[in-house]
């Protein structure tokens, strides 16, 4: 059981990093620092969007419109850490 909890914790840790990478890459694209015409950049963006967009789109439905500021990644990261800590406390890890 401890190995499963540790594996789940590592997967959550990696997913949080994918969320952070996605946010940073979207800022770099918005400020024209990186070019999406580059095949590698496009494939990395597409990969991160496929992993992060479903939960982020769900959260965006409940958040107020703040103009061009998107706080859904922050909300999702906080929610992930809250649920992770709650499960660790319940399971006694």
XYZ file of N, CA and C in Angstrom, residues 30-82:
159
model
N 2.702 34.018 -25.610
C 1.955 35.276 -25.622
C 2.872 36.482 -25.816
N 4.080 36.428 -25.295
C 5.024 37.536 -25.427
C 5.958 37.364 -26.625
N 5.665 36.415 -27.505
C 6.439 36.151 -28.726
C 7.913 35.876 -28.449
N 8.183 35.212 -27.352
C 9.560 34.828 -27.047
C 9.895 33.505 -27.725
N 8.931 32.599 -27.743
C 9.116 31.360 -28.499
C 8.086 31.327 -29.618
N 8.424 30.643 -30.671
C 7.600 30.606 -31.865
C 6.914 29.250 -31.968
N 5.604 29.257 -32.131
C 4.876 27.996 -32.263
C 5.040 27.385 -33.650
N 5.693 28.089 -34.563
C 5.987 27.512 -35.875
C 7.062 26.431 -35.765
N 7.858 26.498 -34.700
C 8.868 25.480 -34.444
C 8.156 24.175 -34.095
N 8.521 23.117 -34.760
C 7.830 21.831 -34.599
C 7.969 21.283 -33.174
N 9.146 21.394 -32.584
C 9.358 20.887 -31.228
C 8.527 21.666 -30.218
N 8.530 22.979 -30.333
C 7.743 23.816 -29.420
C 6.265 23.483 -29.557
N 5.813 23.328 -30.793
C 4.409 23.003 -31.022
C 4.045 21.650 -30.413
N 4.909 20.667 -30.547
C 4.601 19.340 -30.002
C 4.599 19.349 -28.475
N 5.505 20.113 -27.859
C 5.515 20.223 -26.394
C 4.252 20.922 -25.915
N 3.861 22.010 -26.589
C 2.635 22.717 -26.220
C 1.408 21.826 -26.384
N 1.353 21.114 -27.472
C 0.212 20.225 -27.713
C 0.122 19.143 -26.640
N 1.258 18.586 -26.252
C 1.289 17.566 -25.203
C 0.806 18.128 -23.871
N 1.312 19.310 -23.498
C 0.898 19.883 -22.214
C -0.559 20.314 -22.242
N -1.039 20.806 -23.379
C -2.451 21.192 -23.468
C -3.360 19.977 -23.326
N -2.983 18.873 -23.938
C -3.818 17.671 -23.837
C -3.888 17.148 -22.408
N -2.822 17.328 -21.648
C -2.818 16.867 -20.260
C -3.524 17.826 -19.310
N -3.448 19.117 -19.595
C -3.932 20.091 -18.617
C -5.256 20.748 -18.966
N -5.640 20.784 -20.220
C -6.852 21.519 -20.587
C -8.149 20.955 -20.023
N -8.371 19.642 -19.976
C -9.661 19.178 -19.431
C -9.940 19.645 -18.002
N -9.020 19.479 -17.040
C -9.350 19.987 -15.704
C -9.352 21.514 -15.626
N -8.497 22.165 -16.407
C -8.469 23.627 -16.373
C -9.746 24.219 -16.958
N -10.254 23.637 -18.029
C -11.509 24.125 -18.609
C -12.663 23.948 -17.636
N -12.665 22.860 -16.894
C -13.714 22.641 -15.899
C -13.649 23.700 -14.797
N -12.454 24.027 -14.346
C -12.288 25.032 -13.291
C -12.632 26.425 -13.812
N -12.299 26.709 -15.071
C -12.578 28.031 -15.645
C -14.069 28.343 -15.688
N -14.898 27.328 -15.728
C -16.344 27.569 -15.745
C -16.821 28.217 -14.459
N -16.138 27.975 -13.351
C -16.577 28.469 -12.052
C -15.842 29.732 -11.600
N -14.783 30.104 -12.285
C -14.009 31.281 -11.893
C -14.552 32.527 -12.588
N -14.492 33.672 -11.918
C -14.924 34.906 -12.578
C -13.923 35.320 -13.654
N -14.408 36.079 -14.622
C -13.553 36.557 -15.699
C -12.678 37.690 -15.174
N -11.388 37.502 -15.222
C -10.444 38.509 -14.748
C -9.694 39.155 -15.905
N -10.301 39.189 -17.058
C -9.641 39.751 -18.235
C -8.661 38.751 -18.812
N -7.434 39.188 -18.981
C -6.430 38.308 -19.585
C -5.671 37.485 -18.550
N -6.051 37.597 -17.283
C -5.373 36.844 -16.227
C -6.118 35.535 -15.994
N -5.408 34.437 -16.115
C -5.998 33.114 -15.912
C -5.414 32.513 -14.635
N -6.245 32.396 -13.615
C -5.768 31.854 -12.342
C -6.142 30.384 -12.167
N -6.705 29.781 -13.202
C -7.119 28.382 -13.078
C -5.955 27.431 -12.795
N -4.736 27.620 -13.348
C -3.643 26.717 -12.953
C -3.308 26.805 -11.471
N -3.360 28.002 -10.913
C -3.069 28.168 -9.486
C -4.130 27.471 -8.649
N -5.393 27.644 -9.046
C -6.489 27.000 -8.320
C -6.352 25.484 -8.397
N -6.017 24.964 -9.580
C -5.869 23.518 -9.737
C -4.694 22.984 -8.920
N -3.584 23.694 -8.894
C -2.432 23.252 -8.098
C -2.782 23.228 -6.616
N -3.443 24.274 -6.136
C -3.858 24.300 -4.727
C -4.841 23.182 -4.414
N -5.763 22.929 -5.327
C -6.735 21.853 -5.137
C -6.054 20.486 -5.123
N -5.096 20.287 -6.012
C -4.359 19.020 -6.056
C -3.603 18.792 -4.750
N -2.915 19.823 -4.259
C -2.176 19.672 -3.005
C -3.108 19.446 -1.819
N -4.257 20.109 -1.825
C -5.215 19.915 -0.740
C -5.731 18.480 -0.718
